[in-house]
């Protein structure tokens, strides 16, 4: 799902398994996720992303890159990245 997302972020969503499952669980949205790529999961992910894009429109959400960024920030890994550690140590 990465190539279509990069080529046309206004039409395609990128499915990152960990954060996507966290996000849909937090929003009580069932995408019927399975590790094997399938149309039904992607169709449900697209419905979720379209709904979320509409909900975020008032704060400037323009495409699925904005939706993906929102999901990464709010539902991404709870572990700080190595880059974040470097940045915080250089700022301090």
PDB file of N, CA and C in Angstrom:
ATOM      1  N   UNK A   1       0.815  -1.205   0.000  1.00  0.00           N
ATOM      2  CA  UNK A   1       0.000   0.000   0.000  1.00  0.00           C
ATOM      3  C   UNK A   1       0.858   1.270   0.000  1.00  0.00           C
ATOM      4  N   UNK A   2       2.170   1.135   0.123  1.00  0.00           N
ATOM      5  CA  UNK A   2       3.030   2.317   0.191  1.00  0.00           C
ATOM      6  C   UNK A   2       3.156   3.043  -1.145  1.00  0.00           C
ATOM      7  N   UNK A   3       3.328   2.306  -2.237  1.00  0.00           N
ATOM      8  CA  UNK A   3       3.532   2.955  -3.540  1.00  0.00           C
ATOM      9  C   UNK A   3       2.307   3.759  -3.964  1.00  0.00           C
ATOM     10  N   UNK A   4       1.096   3.203  -3.934  1.00  0.00           N
ATOM     11  CA  UNK A   4      -0.062   4.029  -4.295  1.00  0.00           C
ATOM     12  C   UNK A   4      -0.219   5.248  -3.372  1.00  0.00           C
ATOM     13  N   UNK A   5       0.053   5.061  -2.082  1.00  0.00           N
ATOM     14  CA  UNK A   5      -0.039   6.158  -1.115  1.00  0.00           C
ATOM     15  C   UNK A   5       0.901   7.298  -1.484  1.00  0.00           C
ATOM     16  N   UNK A   6       2.127   6.963  -1.844  1.00  0.00           N
ATOM     17  CA  UNK A   6       3.106   7.993  -2.215  1.00  0.00           C
ATOM     18  C   UNK A   6       2.717   8.650  -3.535  1.00  0.00           C
ATOM     19  N   UNK A   7       2.216   7.853  -4.471  1.00  0.00           N
ATOM     20  CA  UNK A   7       1.860   8.377  -5.794  1.00  0.00           C
ATOM     21  C   UNK A   7       0.601   9.238  -5.770  1.00  0.00           C
ATOM     22  N   UNK A   8      -0.361   8.884  -4.947  1.00  0.00           N
ATOM     23  CA  UNK A   8      -1.641   9.617  -4.933  1.00  0.00           C
ATOM     24  C   UNK A   8      -2.217   9.636  -3.524  1.00  0.00           C
ATOM     25  N   UNK A   9      -1.649  10.446  -2.629  1.00  0.00           N
ATOM     26  CA  UNK A   9      -2.100  10.456  -1.233  1.00  0.00           C
ATOM     27  C   UNK A   9      -3.508  11.018  -1.031  1.00  0.00           C
ATOM     28  N   UNK A  10      -4.085  11.566  -2.076  1.00  0.00           N
ATOM     29  CA  UNK A  10      -5.467  12.017  -1.966  1.00  0.00           C
ATOM     30  C   UNK A  10      -6.446  10.881  -2.269  1.00  0.00           C
ATOM     31  N   UNK A  11      -5.915   9.730  -2.734  1.00  0.00           N
ATOM     32  CA  UNK A  11      -6.771   8.590  -3.089  1.00  0.00           C
ATOM     33  C   UNK A  11      -6.467   7.311  -2.317  1.00  0.00           C
ATOM     34  N   UNK A  12      -5.237   7.165  -1.827  1.00  0.00           N
ATOM     35  CA  UNK A  12      -4.832   5.896  -1.222  1.00  0.00           C
ATOM     36  C   UNK A  12      -4.266   6.102   0.178  1.00  0.00           C
ATOM     37  N   UNK A  13      -4.520   5.133   1.037  1.00  0.00           N
ATOM     38  CA  UNK A  13      -4.046   5.156   2.416  1.00  0.00           C
ATOM     39  C   UNK A  13      -2.962   4.104   2.586  1.00  0.00           C
ATOM     40  N   UNK A  14      -2.015   4.381   3.448  1.00  0.00           N
ATOM     41  CA  UNK A  14      -0.925   3.448   3.753  1.00  0.00           C
ATOM     42  C   UNK A  14      -1.284   2.687   5.018  1.00  0.00           C
ATOM     43  N   UNK A  15      -1.273   1.369   4.959  1.00  0.00           N
ATOM     44  CA  UNK A  15      -1.601   0.552   6.115  1.00  0.00           C
ATOM     45  C   UNK A  15      -0.316   0.152   6.842  1.00  0.00           C
ATOM     46  N   UNK A  16      -0.096   0.795   7.990  1.00  0.00           N
ATOM     47  CA  UNK A  16       1.012   0.409   8.872  1.00  0.00           C
ATOM     48  C   UNK A  16       0.366  -0.438   9.970  1.00  0.00           C
ATOM     49  N   UNK A  17       0.630  -1.745   9.987  1.00  0.00           N
ATOM     50  CA  UNK A  17      -0.130  -2.656  10.847  1.00  0.00           C
ATOM     51  C   UNK A  17      -0.260  -2.240  12.314  1.00  0.00           C
ATOM     52  N   UNK A  18       0.833  -1.928  12.979  1.00  0.00           N
ATOM     53  CA  UNK A  18       0.766  -1.625  14.411  1.00  0.00           C
ATOM     54  C   UNK A  18      -0.059  -0.398  14.724  1.00  0.00           C
ATOM     55  N   UNK A  19       0.295   0.720  14.113  1.00  0.00           N
ATOM     56  CA  UNK A  19      -0.439   1.944  14.435  1.00  0.00           C
ATOM     57  C   UNK A  19      -1.857   1.923  13.882  1.00  0.00           C
ATOM     58  N   UNK A  20      -2.074   1.238  12.753  1.00  0.00           N
ATOM     59  CA  UNK A  20      -3.433   1.154  12.206  1.00  0.00           C
ATOM     60  C   UNK A  20      -4.336   0.386  13.157  1.00  0.00           C
ATOM     61  N   UNK A  21      -3.853  -0.744  13.664  1.00  0.00           N
ATOM     62  CA  UNK A  21      -4.669  -1.503  14.611  1.00  0.00           C
ATOM     63  C   UNK A  21      -4.933  -0.719  15.887  1.00  0.00           C
ATOM     64  N   UNK A  22      -3.930  -0.006  16.379  1.00  0.00           N
ATOM     65  CA  UNK A  22      -4.121   0.829  17.571  1.00  0.00           C
ATOM     66  C   UNK A  22      -5.168   1.893  17.304  1.00  0.00           C
ATOM     67  N   UNK A  23      -5.066   2.556  16.155  1.00  0.00           N
ATOM     68  CA  UNK A  23      -5.993   3.634  15.817  1.00  0.00           C
ATOM     69  C   UNK A  23      -7.422   3.144  15.688  1.00  0.00           C
ATOM     70  N   UNK A  24      -7.625   2.083  14.921  1.00  0.00           N
ATOM     71  CA  UNK A  24      -9.000   1.616  14.730  1.00  0.00           C
ATOM     72  C   UNK A  24      -9.590   1.100  16.033  1.00  0.00           C
ATOM     73  N   UNK A  25      -8.754   0.528  16.887  1.00  0.00           N
ATOM     74  CA  UNK A  25      -9.257   0.099  18.198  1.00  0.00           C
ATOM     75  C   UNK A  25      -9.665   1.295  19.047  1.00  0.00           C
ATOM     76  N   UNK A  26      -8.856   2.353  19.035  1.00  0.00           N
ATOM     77  CA  UNK A  26      -9.187   3.550  19.820  1.00  0.00           C
ATOM     78  C   UNK A  26     -10.471   4.210  19.343  1.00  0.00           C
ATOM     79  N   UNK A  27     -10.730   4.123  18.045  1.00  0.00           N
ATOM     80  CA  UNK A  27     -11.932   4.726  17.483  1.00  0.00           C
ATOM     81  C   UNK A  27     -13.073   3.714  17.348  1.00  0.00           C
ATOM     82  N   UNK A  28     -12.882   2.502  17.849  1.00  0.00           N
ATOM     83  CA  UNK A  28     -13.887   1.431  17.781  1.00  0.00           C
ATOM     84  C   UNK A  28     -14.367   1.210  16.350  1.00  0.00           C
ATOM     85  N   UNK A  29     -13.407   1.140  15.447  1.00  0.00           N
ATOM     86  CA  UNK A  29     -13.694   0.941  14.033  1.00  0.00           C
ATOM     87  C   UNK A  29     -13.094  -0.402  13.629  1.00  0.00           C
ATOM     88  N   UNK A  30     -13.920  -1.305  13.127  1.00  0.00           N
ATOM     89  CA  UNK A  30     -13.455  -2.647  12.784  1.00  0.00           C
ATOM     90  C   UNK A  30     -13.057  -2.714  11.314  1.00  0.00           C
ATOM     91  N   UNK A  31     -11.763  -2.907  11.052  1.00  0.00           N
ATOM     92  CA  UNK A  31     -11.327  -3.061   9.657  1.00  0.00           C
ATOM     93  C   UNK A  31     -11.109  -4.537   9.317  1.00  0.00           C
ATOM     94  N   UNK A  32     -11.417  -5.422  10.251  1.00  0.00           N
ATOM     95  CA  UNK A  32     -11.238  -6.864  10.064  1.00  0.00           C
ATOM     96  C   UNK A  32      -9.817  -7.158   9.570  1.00  0.00           C
ATOM     97  N   UNK A  33      -8.859  -6.625  10.322  1.00  0.00           N
ATOM     98  CA  UNK A  33      -7.451  -6.760   9.952  1.00  0.00           C
ATOM     99  C   UNK A  33      -6.983  -8.212  10.007  1.00  0.00           C
ATOM    100  N   UNK A  34      -6.268  -8.603   8.969  1.00  0.00           N
ATOM    101  CA  UNK A  34      -5.513  -9.852   8.956  1.00  0.00           C
ATOM    102  C   UNK A  34      -4.153  -9.528   8.342  1.00  0.00           C
ATOM    103  N   UNK A  35      -3.098 -10.230   8.738  1.00  0.00           N
ATOM    104  CA  UNK A  35      -1.769  -9.935   8.189  1.00  0.00           C
ATOM    105  C   UNK A  35      -1.672 -10.143   6.678  1.00  0.00           C
ATOM    106  N   UNK A  36      -2.451 -11.034   6.138  1.00  0.00           N
ATOM    107  CA  UNK A  36      -2.423 -11.292   4.698  1.00  0.00           C
ATOM    108  C   UNK A  36      -3.162 -10.153   3.980  1.00  0.00           C
ATOM    109  N   UNK A  37      -2.515  -9.498   3.015  1.00  0.00           N
ATOM    110  CA  UNK A  37      -3.178  -8.408   2.285  1.00  0.00           C
ATOM    111  C   UNK A  37      -4.491  -8.881   1.651  1.00  0.00           C
ATOM    112  N   UNK A  38      -5.524  -8.084   1.822  1.00  0.00           N
ATOM    113  CA  UNK A  38      -6.819  -8.423   1.236  1.00  0.00           C
ATOM    114  C   UNK A  38      -7.643  -7.169   1.005  1.00  0.00           C
ATOM    115  N   UNK A  39      -8.544  -7.262   0.074  1.00  0.00           N
ATOM    116  CA  UNK A  39      -9.345  -6.109  -0.342  1.00  0.00           C
ATOM    117  C   UNK A  39     -10.255  -5.610   0.775  1.00  0.00           C
ATOM    118  N   UNK A  40     -10.906  -6.512   1.502  1.00  0.00           N
ATOM    119  CA  UNK A  40     -11.857  -6.082   2.529  1.00  0.00           C
ATOM    120  C   UNK A  40     -11.201  -5.237   3.611  1.00  0.00           C
ATOM    121  N   UNK A  41     -10.026  -5.650   4.084  1.00  0.00           N
ATOM    122  CA  UNK A  41      -9.321  -4.858   5.101  1.00  0.00           C
ATOM    123  C   UNK A  41      -8.957  -3.488   4.552  1.00  0.00           C
ATOM    124  N   UNK A  42      -8.415  -3.463   3.327  1.00  0.00           N
ATOM    125  CA  UNK A  42      -8.010  -2.175   2.756  1.00  0.00           C
ATOM    126  C   UNK A  42      -9.219  -1.287   2.508  1.00  0.00           C
ATOM    127  N   UNK A  43     -10.324  -1.847   2.050  1.00  0.00           N
ATOM    128  CA  UNK A  43     -11.544  -1.067   1.828  1.00  0.00           C
ATOM    129  C   UNK A  43     -12.037  -0.467   3.150  1.00  0.00           C
ATOM    130  N   UNK A  44     -11.997  -1.240   4.203  1.00  0.00           N
ATOM    131  CA  UNK A  44     -12.420  -0.740   5.523  1.00  0.00           C
ATOM    132  C   UNK A  44     -11.443   0.312   6.053  1.00  0.00           C
ATOM    133  N   UNK A  45     -10.138   0.101   5.822  1.00  0.00           N
ATOM    134  CA  UNK A  45      -9.152   1.118   6.199  1.00  0.00           C
ATOM    135  C   UNK A  45      -9.435   2.421   5.456  1.00  0.00           C
ATOM    136  N   UNK A  46      -9.739   2.322   4.181  1.00  0.00           N
ATOM    137  CA  UNK A  46     -10.032   3.516   3.387  1.00  0.00           C
ATOM    138  C   UNK A  46     -11.272   4.233   3.932  1.00  0.00           C
ATOM    139  N   UNK A  47     -12.285   3.501   4.316  1.00  0.00           N
ATOM    140  CA  UNK A  47     -13.485   4.113   4.909  1.00  0.00           C
ATOM    141  C   UNK A  47     -13.143   4.825   6.208  1.00  0.00           C
ATOM    142  N   UNK A  48     -12.331   4.167   7.035  1.00  0.00           N
ATOM    143  CA  UNK A  48     -11.891   4.783   8.288  1.00  0.00           C
ATOM    144  C   UNK A  48     -11.110   6.065   8.016  1.00  0.00           C
ATOM    145  N   UNK A  49     -10.169   6.003   7.068  1.00  0.00           N
ATOM    146  CA  UNK A  49      -9.337   7.168   6.758  1.00  0.00           C
ATOM    147  C   UNK A  49     -10.172   8.309   6.176  1.00  0.00           C
ATOM    148  N   UNK A  50     -11.132   7.991   5.330  1.00  0.00           N
ATOM    149  CA  UNK A  50     -12.003   9.032   4.765  1.00  0.00           C
ATOM    150  C   UNK A  50     -12.822   9.694   5.869  1.00  0.00           C
ATOM    151  N   UNK A  51     -13.335   8.885   6.799  1.00  0.00           N
ATOM    152  CA  UNK A  51     -14.082   9.448   7.926  1.00  0.00           C
ATOM    153  C   UNK A  51     -13.178  10.348   8.770  1.00  0.00           C
ATOM    154  N   UNK A  52     -11.971   9.867   9.062  1.00  0.00           N
ATOM    155  CA  UNK A  52     -11.051  10.643   9.887  1.00  0.00           C
ATOM    156  C   UNK A  52     -10.623  11.927   9.179  1.00  0.00           C
ATOM    157  N   UNK A  53     -10.407  11.867   7.875  1.00  0.00           N
ATOM    158  CA  UNK A  53     -10.051  13.066   7.126  1.00  0.00           C
ATOM    159  C   UNK A  53     -11.165  14.112   7.235  1.00  0.00           C
ATOM    160  N   UNK A  54     -12.399  13.684   7.151  1.00  0.00           N
ATOM    161  CA  UNK A  54     -13.537  14.597   7.302  1.00  0.00           C
ATOM    162  C   UNK A  54     -13.552  15.205   8.702  1.00  0.00           C
ATOM    163  N   UNK A  55     -13.311  14.373   9.703  1.00  0.00           N
ATOM    164  CA  UNK A  55     -13.293  14.855  11.091  1.00  0.00           C
ATOM    165  C   UNK A  55     -12.165  15.859  11.330  1.00  0.00           C
ATOM    166  N   UNK A  56     -11.055  15.709  10.627  1.00  0.00           N
ATOM    167  CA  UNK A  56      -9.892  16.579  10.819  1.00  0.00           C
ATOM    168  C   UNK A  56      -9.850  17.766   9.847  1.00  0.00           C
ATOM    169  N   UNK A  57     -10.835  17.870   8.980  1.00  0.00           N
ATOM    170  CA  UNK A  57     -10.828  18.925   7.955  1.00  0.00           C
ATOM    171  C   UNK A  57     -10.751  20.327   8.561  1.00  0.00           C
ATOM    172  N   UNK A  58     -11.410  20.541   9.683  1.00  0.00           N
ATOM    173  CA  UNK A  58     -11.410  21.875  10.297  1.00  0.00           C
ATOM    174  C   UNK A  58     -10.022  22.325  10.754  1.00  0.00           C
ATOM    175  N   UNK A  59      -9.115  21.386  10.947  1.00  0.00           N
ATOM    176  CA  UNK A  59      -7.753  21.768  11.347  1.00  0.00           C
ATOM    177  C   UNK A  59      -6.778  21.664  10.184  1.00  0.00           C
ATOM    178  N   UNK A  60      -7.322  21.560   8.962  1.00  0.00           N
ATOM    179  CA  UNK A  60      -6.485  21.634   7.773  1.00  0.00           C
ATOM    180  C   UNK A  60      -6.087  20.314   7.139  1.00  0.00           C
ATOM    181  N   UNK A  61      -6.713  19.227   7.516  1.00  0.00           N
ATOM    182  CA  UNK A  61      -6.385  17.922   6.933  1.00  0.00           C
ATOM    183  C   UNK A  61      -6.796  17.920   5.462  1.00  0.00           C
ATOM    184  N   UNK A  62      -5.812  17.751   4.578  1.00  0.00           N
ATOM    185  CA  UNK A  62      -6.071  17.863   3.146  1.00  0.00           C
ATOM    186  C   UNK A  62      -6.043  16.534   2.401  1.00  0.00           C
ATOM    187  N   UNK A  63      -5.295  15.544   2.914  1.00  0.00           N
ATOM    188  CA  UNK A  63      -5.184  14.266   2.209  1.00  0.00           C
ATOM    189  C   UNK A  63      -4.788  13.179   3.200  1.00  0.00           C
ATOM    190  N   UNK A  64      -4.523  11.984   2.673  1.00  0.00           N
ATOM    191  CA  UNK A  64      -4.210  10.869   3.554  1.00  0.00           C
ATOM    192  C   UNK A  64      -2.809  10.950   4.152  1.00  0.00           C
ATOM    193  N   UNK A  65      -1.964  11.802   3.624  1.00  0.00           N
ATOM    194  CA  UNK A  65      -0.679  12.049   4.298  1.00  0.00           C
ATOM    195  C   UNK A  65      -0.959  12.718   5.642  1.00  0.00           C
ATOM    196  N   UNK A  66      -1.886  13.664   5.649  1.00  0.00           N
ATOM    197  CA  UNK A  66      -2.263  14.310   6.910  1.00  0.00           C
ATOM    198  C   UNK A  66      -2.911  13.312   7.864  1.00  0.00           C
ATOM    199  N   UNK A  67      -3.758  12.434   7.338  1.00  0.00           N
ATOM    200  CA  UNK A  67      -4.385  11.410   8.174  1.00  0.00           C
ATOM    201  C   UNK A  67      -3.313  10.483   8.747  1.00  0.00           C
ATOM    202  N   UNK A  68      -2.390  10.029   7.889  1.00  0.00           N
ATOM    203  CA  UNK A  68      -1.320   9.142   8.338  1.00  0.00           C
ATOM    204  C   UNK A  68      -0.450   9.826   9.392  1.00  0.00           C
ATOM    205  N   UNK A  69      -0.160  11.096   9.201  1.00  0.00           N
ATOM    206  CA  UNK A  69       0.642  11.845  10.173  1.00  0.00           C
ATOM    207  C   UNK A  69      -0.084  11.930  11.510  1.00  0.00           C
ATOM    208  N   UNK A  70      -1.386  12.205  11.469  1.00  0.00           N
ATOM    209  CA  UNK A  70      -2.186  12.253  12.693  1.00  0.00           C
ATOM    210  C   UNK A  70      -2.139  10.906  13.411  1.00  0.00           C
ATOM    211  N   UNK A  71      -2.315   9.814  12.646  1.00  0.00           N
ATOM    212  CA  UNK A  71      -2.285   8.487  13.262  1.00  0.00           C
ATOM    213  C   UNK A  71      -0.915   8.161  13.837  1.00  0.00           C
ATOM    214  N   UNK A  72       0.140   8.547  13.140  1.00  0.00           N
ATOM    215  CA  UNK A  72       1.489   8.280  13.641  1.00  0.00           C
ATOM    216  C   UNK A  72       1.728   9.018  14.955  1.00  0.00           C
ATOM    217  N   UNK A  73       1.333  10.276  15.009  1.00  0.00           N
ATOM    218  CA  UNK A  73       1.546  11.080  16.224  1.00  0.00           C
ATOM    219  C   UNK A  73       0.683  10.587  17.371  1.00  0.00           C
ATOM    220  N   UNK A  74      -0.567  10.265  17.096  1.00  0.00           N
ATOM    221  CA  UNK A  74      -1.481   9.899  18.178  1.00  0.00           C
ATOM    222  C   UNK A  74      -1.512   8.414  18.504  1.00  0.00           C
ATOM    223  N   UNK A  75      -1.158   7.571  17.542  1.00  0.00           N
ATOM    224  CA  UNK A  75      -1.286   6.127  17.752  1.00  0.00           C
ATOM    225  C   UNK A  75      -0.027   5.350  17.421  1.00  0.00           C
ATOM    226  N   UNK A  76       1.034   6.047  17.077  1.00  0.00           N
ATOM    227  CA  UNK A  76       2.276   5.375  16.712  1.00  0.00           C
ATOM    228  C   UNK A  76       2.931   4.741  17.908  1.00  0.00           C
ATOM    229  N   UNK A  77       4.123   4.312  17.715  1.00  0.00           N
ATOM    230  CA  UNK A  77       4.878   3.640  18.758  1.00  0.00           C
ATOM    231  C   UNK A  77       5.000   4.514  19.994  1.00  0.00           C
ATOM    232  N   UNK A  78       4.840   3.894  21.130  1.00  0.00           N
ATOM    233  CA  UNK A  78       5.011   4.635  22.389  1.00  0.00           C
ATOM    234  C   UNK A  78       6.476   4.738  22.780  1.00  0.00           C
ATOM    235  N   UNK A  79       7.334   4.048  22.046  1.00  0.00           N
ATOM    236  CA  UNK A  79       8.763   4.105  22.313  1.00  0.00           C
ATOM    237  C   UNK A  79       9.378   5.285  21.584  1.00  0.00           C
ATOM    238  N   UNK A  80      10.116   6.135  22.273  1.00  0.00           N
ATOM    239  CA  UNK A  80      10.767   7.239  21.574  1.00  0.00           C
ATOM    240  C   UNK A  80      11.801   6.713  20.590  1.00  0.00           C
ATOM    241  N   UNK A  81      11.922   7.401  19.480  1.00  0.00           N
ATOM    242  CA  UNK A  81      12.901   6.965  18.486  1.00  0.00           C
ATOM    243  C   UNK A  81      14.295   7.411  18.904  1.00  0.00           C
ATOM    244  N   UNK A  82      15.276   6.807  18.298  1.00  0.00           N
ATOM    245  CA  UNK A  82      16.668   7.186  18.573  1.00  0.00           C
ATOM    246  C   UNK A  82      16.896   8.644  18.194  1.00  0.00           C
ATOM    247  N   UNK A  83      16.274   9.075  17.097  1.00  0.00           N
ATOM    248  CA  UNK A  83      16.433  10.469  16.670  1.00  0.00           C
ATOM    249  C   UNK A  83      15.868  11.426  17.707  1.00  0.00           C
ATOM    250  N   UNK A  84      14.752  11.056  18.317  1.00  0.00           N
ATOM    251  CA  UNK A  84      14.168  11.922  19.350  1.00  0.00           C
ATOM    252  C   UNK A  84      15.108  12.054  20.532  1.00  0.00           C
ATOM    253  N   UNK A  85      15.776  10.965  20.898  1.00  0.00           N
ATOM    254  CA  UNK A  85      16.734  11.006  21.997  1.00  0.00           C
ATOM    255  C   UNK A  85      17.920  11.906  21.670  1.00  0.00           C
ATOM    256  N   UNK A  86      18.382  11.836  20.442  1.00  0.00           N
ATOM    257  CA  UNK A  86      19.496  12.688  20.012  1.00  0.00           C
ATOM    258  C   UNK A  86      19.064  14.140  20.027  1.00  0.00           C
ATOM    259  N   UNK A  87      17.860  14.404  19.517  1.00  0.00           N
ATOM    260  CA  UNK A  87      17.374  15.785  19.460  1.00  0.00           C
ATOM    261  C   UNK A  87      17.208  16.358  20.866  1.00  0.00           C
ATOM    262  N   UNK A  88      16.642  15.572  21.785  1.00  0.00           N
ATOM    263  CA  UNK A  88      16.430  16.118  23.126  1.00  0.00           C
ATOM    264  C   UNK A  88      17.757  16.334  23.849  1.00  0.00           C
ATOM    265  N   UNK A  89      18.764  15.503  23.572  1.00  0.00           N
ATOM    266  CA  UNK A  89      20.038  15.690  24.261  1.00  0.00           C
ATOM    267  C   UNK A  89      20.817  16.873  23.683  1.00  0.00           C
ATOM    268  N   UNK A  90      20.586  17.183  22.399  1.00  0.00           N
ATOM    269  CA  UNK A  90      21.279  18.322  21.821  1.00  0.00           C
ATOM    270  C   UNK A  90      20.604  19.636  22.191  1.00  0.00           C
ATOM    271  N   UNK A  91      19.316  19.592  22.467  1.00  0.00           N
ATOM    272  CA  UNK A  91      18.591  20.802  22.832  1.00  0.00           C
ATOM    273  C   UNK A  91      18.888  21.184  24.272  1.00  0.00           C
ATOM    274  N   UNK A  92      19.043  20.200  25.145  1.00  0.00           N
ATOM    275  CA  UNK A  92      19.224  20.447  26.568  1.00  0.00           C
ATOM    276  C   UNK A  92      20.515  21.085  26.912  1.00  0.00           C
TER     277      UNK A  92
END
